[in-house]
Tab-separated table of C-alpha atoms in Angstrom:
chain	number	residue	atom	x	y	z
A	180	UNK	CA	0.000	0.000	0.000
A	181	UNK	CA	1.406	3.390	-0.980
A	182	UNK	CA	2.257	5.454	2.079
A	183	UNK	CA	0.353	8.753	2.266
A	184	UNK	CA	2.203	12.011	2.699
A	185	UNK	CA	0.166	12.962	5.747
A	186	UNK	CA	-2.070	11.060	8.164
A	187	UNK	CA	-4.933	12.808	9.971
A	188	UNK	CA	-6.150	11.318	13.254
A	189	UNK	CA	-9.708	12.217	14.333
A	190	UNK	CA	-11.069	11.027	17.712
A	191	UNK	CA	-14.873	11.165	17.799
A	192	UNK	CA	-17.558	10.647	20.408
A	193	UNK	CA	-21.217	11.438	19.706
A	194	UNK	CA	-20.235	13.846	16.937
A	195	UNK	CA	-22.828	12.769	14.395
A	196	UNK	CA	-23.872	16.361	13.771
A	197	UNK	CA	-20.348	17.737	13.217
A	198	UNK	CA	-18.206	14.874	11.902
A	199	UNK	CA	-19.161	15.400	8.244
A	200	UNK	CA	-18.064	19.027	8.344
A	201	UNK	CA	-14.800	18.054	10.061
A	202	UNK	CA	-13.964	15.335	7.519
A	203	UNK	CA	-14.995	17.466	4.548
A	204	UNK	CA	-12.532	20.129	5.706
A	205	UNK	CA	-9.774	17.552	5.197
A	206	UNK	CA	-11.026	15.630	2.186
A	207	UNK	CA	-11.764	18.758	0.132
A	208	UNK	CA	-8.273	20.188	0.753
A	209	UNK	CA	-5.984	20.286	-2.309
A	210	UNK	CA	-3.476	18.107	-0.436
A	211	UNK	CA	-4.967	14.867	-1.713
A	212	UNK	CA	-2.276	12.363	-0.662
A	213	UNK	CA	-3.735	11.816	2.791
A	214	UNK	CA	-4.966	9.129	5.140
A	215	UNK	CA	-7.771	9.944	7.584
A	216	UNK	CA	-8.200	7.645	10.586
A	217	UNK	CA	-11.379	8.231	12.602
A	218	UNK	CA	-11.528	6.524	15.990
A	219	UNK	CA	-15.071	6.242	17.293
A	220	UNK	CA	-14.927	6.245	21.089
A	221	UNK	CA	-18.021	4.064	21.646
A	222	UNK	CA	-20.501	6.686	20.470
A	223	UNK	CA	-24.172	6.220	21.310
A	224	UNK	CA	-25.392	8.330	18.370
A	225	UNK	CA	-25.007	7.857	14.604
A	226	UNK	CA	-21.330	8.877	14.432
A	227	UNK	CA	-20.108	5.420	13.238
A	228	UNK	CA	-22.789	5.213	10.555
A	229	UNK	CA	-21.960	8.698	9.250
A	230	UNK	CA	-18.249	7.861	9.049
A	231	UNK	CA	-18.909	4.486	7.407
A	232	UNK	CA	-20.968	6.198	4.705
A	233	UNK	CA	-18.144	8.671	4.034
A	234	UNK	CA	-15.528	5.879	3.992
A	235	UNK	CA	-17.638	3.893	1.502
A	236	UNK	CA	-17.238	6.631	-1.093
A	237	UNK	CA	-13.720	7.803	-0.126
A	238	UNK	CA	-11.068	5.114	0.515
A	239	UNK	CA	-8.812	7.641	2.230
A	240	UNK	CA	-11.079	7.413	5.296
A	241	UNK	CA	-10.695	4.543	7.772
A	242	UNK	CA	-12.945	3.908	10.779
A	243	UNK	CA	-11.655	2.327	13.973
A	244	UNK	CA	-14.254	1.504	16.632
A	245	UNK	CA	-13.544	1.285	20.347
A	246	UNK	CA	-15.618	-1.144	22.377
A	247	UNK	CA	-15.598	1.141	25.424
A	248	UNK	CA	-15.600	4.886	25.940
A	249	UNK	CA	-12.108	5.801	27.109
A	250	UNK	CA	-11.898	9.498	26.345
A	251	UNK	CA	-9.951	11.406	23.679
A	252	UNK	CA	-6.503	10.233	24.802
A	253	UNK	CA	-7.467	6.571	24.631
A	254	UNK	CA	-9.069	7.125	21.232
A	255	UNK	CA	-5.944	8.795	19.871
A	256	UNK	CA	-3.759	6.009	21.242
A	257	UNK	CA	-5.968	3.468	19.476
A	258	UNK	CA	-5.464	5.292	16.178
A	259	UNK	CA	-1.739	6.055	16.398
A	260	UNK	CA	-0.536	2.604	15.217
A	261	UNK	CA	-2.766	2.935	12.119
A	262	UNK	CA	-1.043	6.094	10.866
A	263	UNK	CA	1.176	5.508	7.825
A	264	UNK	CA	2.006	9.033	6.692
A	265	UNK	CA	5.397	10.708	6.730
A	266	UNK	CA	3.652	13.570	8.525
A	267	UNK	CA	0.958	13.399	11.202
A	268	UNK	CA	-1.702	15.901	12.238
A	269	UNK	CA	-4.795	15.862	14.444
A	270	UNK	CA	-8.358	17.103	14.051
A	271	UNK	CA	-11.140	17.087	16.632
A	272	UNK	CA	-14.516	15.977	15.333
A	273	UNK	CA	-16.295	19.234	16.237
A	274	UNK	CA	-13.604	21.457	14.701
A	275	UNK	CA	-12.401	21.943	11.150
A	276	UNK	CA	-9.323	22.711	9.097
A	277	UNK	CA	-9.812	25.968	7.236
A	278	UNK	CA	-9.692	25.930	3.416
A	279	UNK	CA	-6.090	25.567	2.282
A	280	UNK	CA	-4.920	24.971	5.843
A	281	UNK	CA	-3.493	21.509	5.346
A	282	UNK	CA	-1.835	22.583	2.094
A	283	UNK	CA	-0.181	25.517	3.895
A	284	UNK	CA	1.157	23.224	6.615
A	285	UNK	CA	2.478	20.743	4.047
A	286	UNK	CA	4.105	23.472	1.957
A	287	UNK	CA	6.175	24.512	4.965
A	288	UNK	CA	6.907	20.898	5.870
A	289	UNK	CA	8.150	19.891	2.437
A	290	UNK	CA	9.772	23.217	1.552
A	291	UNK	CA	12.057	23.444	4.605
A	292	UNK	CA	14.015	21.112	6.857
A	293	UNK	CA	11.429	21.544	9.616
A	294	UNK	CA	10.411	18.586	11.753
A	295	UNK	CA	7.282	20.311	13.074
A	296	UNK	CA	5.075	22.982	11.528
A	297	UNK	CA	2.779	25.176	13.633
A	298	UNK	CA	-0.126	26.955	11.951
A	299	UNK	CA	-2.380	29.643	13.406
A	300	UNK	CA	-5.668	28.828	15.152
A	301	UNK	CA	-8.857	30.793	15.713
A	302	UNK	CA	-11.733	30.200	18.104
A	303	UNK	CA	-15.277	30.199	16.688
A	304	UNK	CA	-18.817	30.079	18.061
A	305	UNK	CA	-20.281	29.694	14.559
A	306	UNK	CA	-20.823	33.433	14.150
A	307	UNK	CA	-17.612	35.206	15.142
A	308	UNK	CA	-13.967	34.200	15.355
A	309	UNK	CA	-11.333	35.466	17.783
A	310	UNK	CA	-8.075	34.610	19.504
A	311	UNK	CA	-7.471	34.591	23.243
A	312	UNK	CA	-5.144	36.855	25.190
A	313	UNK	CA	-2.746	34.090	26.238
A	314	UNK	CA	-2.504	32.849	22.656
A	315	UNK	CA	-1.845	36.329	21.256
A	316	UNK	CA	1.914	36.491	21.748
A	317	UNK	CA	4.813	36.705	19.282
A	318	UNK	CA	6.182	33.224	19.971
A	319	UNK	CA	2.935	31.847	18.525
A	320	UNK	CA	1.682	34.443	16.073
A	321	UNK	CA	4.883	35.662	14.389
A	322	UNK	CA	6.117	33.363	11.590
A	323	UNK	CA	9.649	32.016	11.674
A	324	UNK	CA	11.945	29.277	12.899
A	325	UNK	CA	11.349	28.563	16.589
A	326	UNK	CA	12.180	26.208	19.453
A	327	UNK	CA	10.469	25.643	22.800
A	328	UNK	CA	13.622	26.725	24.599
A	329	UNK	CA	13.968	30.065	22.804
A	330	UNK	CA	10.216	30.606	22.414
A	331	UNK	CA	8.496	29.343	25.579
A	332	UNK	CA	5.291	31.136	24.578
A	333	UNK	CA	4.684	28.227	22.192
A	334	UNK	CA	3.664	26.245	25.268
A	335	UNK	CA	0.438	28.251	25.341
A	336	UNK	CA	-0.469	26.469	22.086
A	337	UNK	CA	0.009	22.981	23.497
A	338	UNK	CA	-2.850	21.210	21.734
A	339	UNK	CA	-1.909	18.630	19.114
A	340	UNK	CA	-4.213	20.237	16.548
A	341	UNK	CA	-3.210	22.883	14.007
A	342	UNK	CA	0.259	21.367	13.607
A	343	UNK	CA	2.203	18.870	11.528
A	344	UNK	CA	4.656	16.463	13.163
A	345	UNK	CA	7.222	14.417	11.281
A	346	UNK	CA	6.722	10.791	12.208
A	347	UNK	CA	10.337	10.610	13.492
A	348	UNK	CA	9.199	12.747	16.455
A	349	UNK	CA	6.390	10.603	17.762
A	350	UNK	CA	7.914	7.201	18.433
A	351	UNK	CA	6.957	5.949	21.888
A	352	UNK	CA	4.700	8.920	22.655
A	353	UNK	CA	1.232	8.225	24.067
A	354	UNK	CA	-1.637	10.401	25.170
A	355	UNK	CA	-2.696	10.193	28.828
A	356	UNK	CA	-5.841	11.230	30.687
A	357	UNK	CA	-9.223	12.665	29.805
A	358	UNK	CA	-8.004	16.213	30.475
A	359	UNK	CA	-4.735	17.888	29.431
A	360	UNK	CA	-4.031	14.656	27.566
A	361	UNK	CA	-2.467	16.215	24.498
A	362	UNK	CA	-0.285	18.794	26.286
A	363	UNK	CA	2.662	16.554	27.271
A	364	UNK	CA	2.418	14.652	23.962
A	365	UNK	CA	2.644	17.883	21.965
A	366	UNK	CA	5.355	19.499	24.061
A	367	UNK	CA	7.482	16.369	24.067
A	368	UNK	CA	7.238	16.130	20.273
A	369	UNK	CA	8.156	19.823	19.935
A	370	UNK	CA	11.104	19.368	22.302
A	371	UNK	CA	12.340	16.572	20.075
A	372	UNK	CA	12.098	18.896	17.081
A	373	UNK	CA	14.653	21.227	18.697
A	374	UNK	CA	15.126	24.380	16.635
A	375	UNK	CA	13.430	22.846	13.597
A	376	UNK	CA	9.929	24.141	14.405
A	377	UNK	CA	8.502	26.271	11.612
A	378	UNK	CA	5.704	28.666	12.622
A	379	UNK	CA	3.630	29.898	9.688
A	380	UNK	CA	1.284	32.870	9.533
A	381	UNK	CA	-1.557	31.023	7.795
A	382	UNK	CA	-4.700	30.479	9.873
A	383	UNK	CA	-5.218	26.747	9.413
A	384	UNK	CA	-7.476	25.575	12.238
A	385	UNK	CA	-10.854	26.607	13.645
A	386	UNK	CA	-11.541	25.516	17.217
A	387	UNK	CA	-15.235	25.356	18.057
A	388	UNK	CA	-16.257	27.077	21.281
A	389	UNK	CA	-19.854	27.417	22.516
A	390	UNK	CA	-21.605	30.723	21.996
A	391	UNK	CA	-23.511	32.624	24.673
A	392	UNK	CA	-26.412	30.484	25.878
A	393	UNK	CA	-25.199	27.441	23.974
A	394	UNK	CA	-25.407	24.315	26.123
A	395	UNK	CA	-22.684	22.582	24.094
A	396	UNK	CA	-20.886	20.176	26.422
A	397	UNK	CA	-17.204	19.373	26.121
A	398	UNK	CA	-14.353	18.399	28.392
A	399	UNK	CA	-12.915	21.887	28.159
A	400	UNK	CA	-16.195	23.563	29.064
A	401	UNK	CA	-16.793	21.310	32.038
A	402	UNK	CA	-13.289	22.044	33.278
A	403	UNK	CA	-13.904	25.777	32.927
A	404	UNK	CA	-17.184	25.662	34.821
A	405	UNK	CA	-16.528	23.122	37.592
A	406	UNK	CA	-13.979	23.359	40.385
A	407	UNK	CA	-14.208	19.590	40.853
A	408	UNK	CA	-13.353	18.958	37.208
A	409	UNK	CA	-10.580	21.564	37.364
A	410	UNK	CA	-9.169	19.678	40.348
A	411	UNK	CA	-8.968	16.594	38.119
A	412	UNK	CA	-7.037	18.613	35.550
A	413	UNK	CA	-4.610	19.831	38.241
A	414	UNK	CA	-4.068	16.250	39.412
A	415	UNK	CA	-3.312	15.149	35.846
A	416	UNK	CA	-0.861	18.044	35.515
A	417	UNK	CA	1.485	16.406	38.045
A	418	UNK	CA	2.226	13.609	35.584
A	419	UNK	CA	2.171	16.007	32.623
A	420	UNK	CA	4.928	18.119	34.189
A	421	UNK	CA	6.945	14.999	34.956
A	422	UNK	CA	6.662	13.874	31.328
A	423	UNK	CA	7.692	17.226	29.877
A	424	UNK	CA	10.545	17.692	32.341
A	425	UNK	CA	11.690	14.132	31.655
A	426	UNK	CA	11.747	14.749	27.904
A	427	UNK	CA	13.695	17.971	28.437
A	428	UNK	CA	16.196	15.957	30.446
A	429	UNK	CA	16.647	13.645	27.463
A	430	UNK	CA	17.089	16.268	24.747
A	431	UNK	CA	18.618	19.269	26.563
A	432	UNK	CA	22.093	18.759	28.037
A	433	UNK	CA	22.305	22.029	30.014
A	434	UNK	CA	20.623	22.052	33.456
A	435	UNK	CA	19.684	25.719	33.007
A	436	UNK	CA	17.822	24.863	29.797
A	437	UNK	CA	15.947	22.013	31.460
A	438	UNK	CA	15.008	24.357	34.299
A	439	UNK	CA	13.751	26.950	31.809
A	440	UNK	CA	11.461	24.397	30.146
A	441	UNK	CA	10.004	23.318	33.507
A	442	UNK	CA	9.445	26.943	34.547
A	443	UNK	CA	7.789	27.713	31.215
A	444	UNK	CA	5.415	24.767	31.470
A	445	UNK	CA	4.416	25.442	35.086
A	446	UNK	CA	3.789	29.073	34.119
A	447	UNK	CA	1.613	27.892	31.241
A	448	UNK	CA	-0.342	25.497	33.466
A	449	UNK	CA	-0.987	28.087	36.158
A	450	UNK	CA	-1.941	30.932	33.834
A	451	UNK	CA	-3.921	28.978	31.242
A	452	UNK	CA	-5.383	26.016	33.167
A	453	UNK	CA	-5.438	26.788	36.910
A	454	UNK	CA	-5.941	30.518	37.463
A	455	UNK	CA	-9.263	30.765	35.602
A	456	UNK	CA	-10.952	27.940	37.557
A	457	UNK	CA	-9.699	29.443	40.833
A	458	UNK	CA	-11.246	32.821	39.997
A	459	UNK	CA	-14.514	31.266	38.853
A	460	UNK	CA	-14.726	29.015	41.908
A	461	UNK	CA	-14.235	32.020	44.192
A	462	UNK	CA	-16.741	34.151	42.283
A	463	UNK	CA	-19.395	31.417	42.355
A	464	UNK	CA	-18.546	30.154	45.854
A	465	UNK	CA	-18.184	26.685	44.360
A	466	UNK	CA	-18.475	24.082	47.156
A	467	UNK	CA	-15.638	22.107	45.532
A	468	UNK	CA	-13.153	24.948	46.131
A	469	UNK	CA	-11.324	23.024	48.911
A	470	UNK	CA	-10.923	20.075	46.523
A	471	UNK	CA	-9.366	22.369	43.928
A	472	UNK	CA	-6.910	23.871	46.422
A	473	UNK	CA	-6.047	20.383	47.705
A	474	UNK	CA	-5.034	19.505	44.148
A	475	UNK	CA	-3.083	22.751	43.719
A	476	UNK	CA	-1.133	22.199	46.936
A	477	UNK	CA	-0.310	18.648	45.784
A	478	UNK	CA	0.816	19.906	42.376
A	479	UNK	CA	3.064	22.600	43.839
A	480	UNK	CA	4.486	20.106	46.324
A	481	UNK	CA	5.309	17.707	43.499
A	482	UNK	CA	6.927	20.372	41.314
A	483	UNK	CA	10.594	21.159	41.981
A	484	UNK	CA	10.810	23.900	44.602
A	485	UNK	CA	13.226	26.026	42.576
A	486	UNK	CA	10.869	25.854	39.582
A	487	UNK	CA	7.831	27.060	41.541
A	488	UNK	CA	9.867	29.920	43.002
A	489	UNK	CA	10.606	31.185	39.478
A	490	UNK	CA	6.943	31.236	38.362
A	491	UNK	CA	5.342	34.587	39.307
A	492	UNK	CA	1.906	33.356	38.244
A	493	UNK	CA	1.731	31.111	41.324
A	494	UNK	CA	1.164	34.211	43.447
A	495	UNK	CA	-0.622	36.348	40.893
A	496	UNK	CA	-2.926	33.614	39.584
A	497	UNK	CA	-3.549	31.422	42.631
A	498	UNK	CA	-2.804	33.272	45.878
A	499	UNK	CA	-3.845	36.825	44.968
A	500	UNK	CA	-7.446	35.888	43.970
A	501	UNK	CA	-7.902	34.117	47.305
A	502	UNK	CA	-6.551	37.177	49.118
A	503	UNK	CA	-8.965	39.444	47.298
A	504	UNK	CA	-11.938	37.246	48.250
A	505	UNK	CA	-10.756	36.048	51.640
A	506	UNK	CA	-14.257	36.242	53.107
A	507	UNK	CA	-15.405	33.656	50.550
A	508	UNK	CA	-12.604	31.205	51.248
A	509	UNK	CA	-13.567	28.320	53.581
A	510	UNK	CA	-11.380	27.813	56.646
A	511	UNK	CA	-9.547	24.683	55.417
A	512	UNK	CA	-8.890	26.345	52.085
A	513	UNK	CA	-7.399	29.387	53.821
A	514	UNK	CA	-4.833	27.127	55.420
A	515	UNK	CA	-4.076	25.650	51.995
A	516	UNK	CA	-3.442	29.135	50.608
A	517	UNK	CA	-1.027	29.785	53.464
A	518	UNK	CA	0.722	26.487	52.765
A	519	UNK	CA	1.221	27.466	49.131
A	520	UNK	CA	2.865	30.705	50.190
A	521	UNK	CA	4.827	29.492	53.190
A	522	UNK	CA	6.090	26.134	51.977
A	523	UNK	CA	6.709	26.907	48.317
A	524	UNK	CA	7.638	30.602	48.098
A	525	UNK	CA	8.514	32.337	51.359
A	526	UNK	CA	11.297	29.954	52.311
A	527	UNK	CA	13.015	30.337	48.947
A	528	UNK	CA	15.915	32.814	48.916
A	529	UNK	CA	15.654	35.890	46.737
A	530	UNK	CA	12.747	37.283	44.811
A	531	UNK	CA	11.418	35.876	41.520
A	532	UNK	CA	12.246	37.851	38.406
A	533	UNK	CA	10.802	40.757	36.524
A	534	UNK	CA	7.679	39.060	35.199
A	535	UNK	CA	5.817	40.249	38.289
A	536	UNK	CA	5.533	43.907	37.326
A	537	UNK	CA	4.867	46.452	40.056
A	538	UNK	CA	1.517	45.012	41.092
A	539	UNK	CA	2.913	41.496	41.323
A	540	UNK	CA	5.896	42.649	43.373
A	541	UNK	CA	3.574	44.497	45.718
A	542	UNK	CA	1.483	41.371	46.223
A	543	UNK	CA	4.629	39.342	46.784
A	544	UNK	CA	5.941	41.846	49.308
A	545	UNK	CA	2.691	41.907	51.278
A	546	UNK	CA	2.403	38.132	51.381
A	547	UNK	CA	6.050	37.594	52.289
A	548	UNK	CA	5.840	40.251	54.996
A	549	UNK	CA	2.767	38.598	56.490
A	550	UNK	CA	3.859	34.991	56.381
A	551	UNK	CA	7.518	35.458	57.345
A	552	UNK	CA	6.321	36.802	60.687
A	553	UNK	CA	4.321	33.678	61.462
A	554	UNK	CA	5.499	30.185	62.344
A	555	UNK	CA	4.259	27.405	59.988
A	556	UNK	CA	1.662	26.298	62.545
A	557	UNK	CA	0.150	29.730	63.136
A	558	UNK	CA	-3.576	29.854	63.693
A	559	UNK	CA	-5.775	30.266	60.638
A	560	UNK	CA	-7.516	33.322	62.032
A	561	UNK	CA	-4.254	35.218	62.485
A	562	UNK	CA	-2.917	34.172	59.083
A	563	UNK	CA	-6.221	34.951	57.458
A	564	UNK	CA	-6.320	38.397	58.975
A	565	UNK	CA	-2.855	39.283	57.731
A	566	UNK	CA	-3.503	37.937	54.248
A	567	UNK	CA	-6.815	39.754	54.123
A	568	UNK	CA	-4.992	42.948	55.129
A	569	UNK	CA	-2.531	42.318	52.309
A	570	UNK	CA	-5.367	41.923	49.836
A	571	UNK	CA	-6.983	45.106	51.118
A	572	UNK	CA	-3.723	47.055	50.725
A	573	UNK	CA	-3.243	45.760	47.196
A	574	UNK	CA	-6.775	46.778	46.256
A	575	UNK	CA	-6.389	50.254	47.772
A	576	UNK	CA	-3.046	50.899	46.087
A	577	UNK	CA	-4.140	49.687	42.655
A	578	UNK	CA	-4.794	53.265	41.533
A	579	UNK	CA	-1.055	53.963	41.817
A	580	UNK	CA	-0.230	51.338	39.217
A	581	UNK	CA	-0.531	51.446	35.420
A	582	UNK	CA	-3.679	49.993	33.889
A	583	UNK	CA	-3.348	46.344	32.821
A	584	UNK	CA	-3.057	45.449	29.146
A	585	UNK	CA	-6.436	45.206	27.412
A	586	UNK	CA	-8.056	41.773	27.478
A	587	UNK	CA	-8.376	40.584	23.874
A	588	UNK	CA	-10.178	37.358	24.661
A	589	UNK	CA	-13.342	38.587	22.982
A	590	UNK	CA	-11.716	40.534	20.188
A	591	UNK	CA	-13.610	39.733	17.023
A	592	UNK	CA	-11.543	38.917	13.966
A	593	UNK	CA	-14.504	38.239	11.746
A	594	UNK	CA	-18.172	38.918	12.326
A	595	UNK	CA	-19.413	36.855	9.434
A	596	UNK	CA	-20.616	33.281	9.810
A	597	UNK	CA	-17.892	30.907	8.569
A	598	UNK	CA	-18.697	28.853	5.491
A	599	UNK	CA	-19.913	25.305	6.048
């Protein structure tokens, strides 16, 4: 059998209404020398029948059926051995490749010595498209030759979709977990690519997000809305960090470089995956808040101490929100906040670097001042009072600080409905 140039792996579960659009976005692309492997994760709707009908008229499509529902990582693992292409890419069954997207990725792959090609992604609710604030950074959006070490911002685009990977990168890699499952896989593959990552300016991938009032259910949405589900993601992140740090240890000889990768990934996890659920749980007084902070304390305890100390977002994204809403924080959770500060930050010598900005340094100073004056076993009421005072001071002095950068999460790139 002639090997295809590129293999596309599509995990699917109850996607009968969207799978045709997803597959059409691949099959109608000018890059015709492709293999499409769809793994049905024990759907209870008509997804298998829809895919079988498409495969009957297009031999490039293959259907693999799982007997049990194992989640997207298990589905991808089931499909990986079936991939025969020189290049590999991924597509979720409710998303789509934009017209010409696969051709643009392949042009960069075959026209350079790159081992991985990263295309641009947009979010879509079916009416408007946008990019998020954490995605909108030069390491991701500016074309050119990159590496994870020199361009740690690439870690904020850690999904396997929207990219091409040369098959030499993926040997022995497996996806793990129902949440965050593709992050360590993607980052490990990109680490193996070294400085042969080509970022292109073409927008190649459209990621479907629910619109206002849409009851669309997905793993990502449940994580965003539930502190309990976010706690599961934090627990999974312990192994994810170990995998990424382990890969860095294999491919990067310098200890300082390995440290930089670990710091970059923890920063990405805190800012993109942990901080939002913490804020939402506090705002909604989610009863699972203690469970979430239990998971966060465990994650920070498992991470190397010197790595956590170099990640400003630990204070800004996890501790500061709790300080601002101290009256909403249950007693056991207050002690967990103190443990984060005392055990992981205060005892470290020196002050983390310039990523804090003036507001972050002020928060750090207030917290360090409060906790350094208390023994580890200090009563919760005393600790809580001092931390609350710190939060109050930060809030009152905010007017002295420059306004934060505008939030571009809802910036509209296109107001027209995308073509089917």
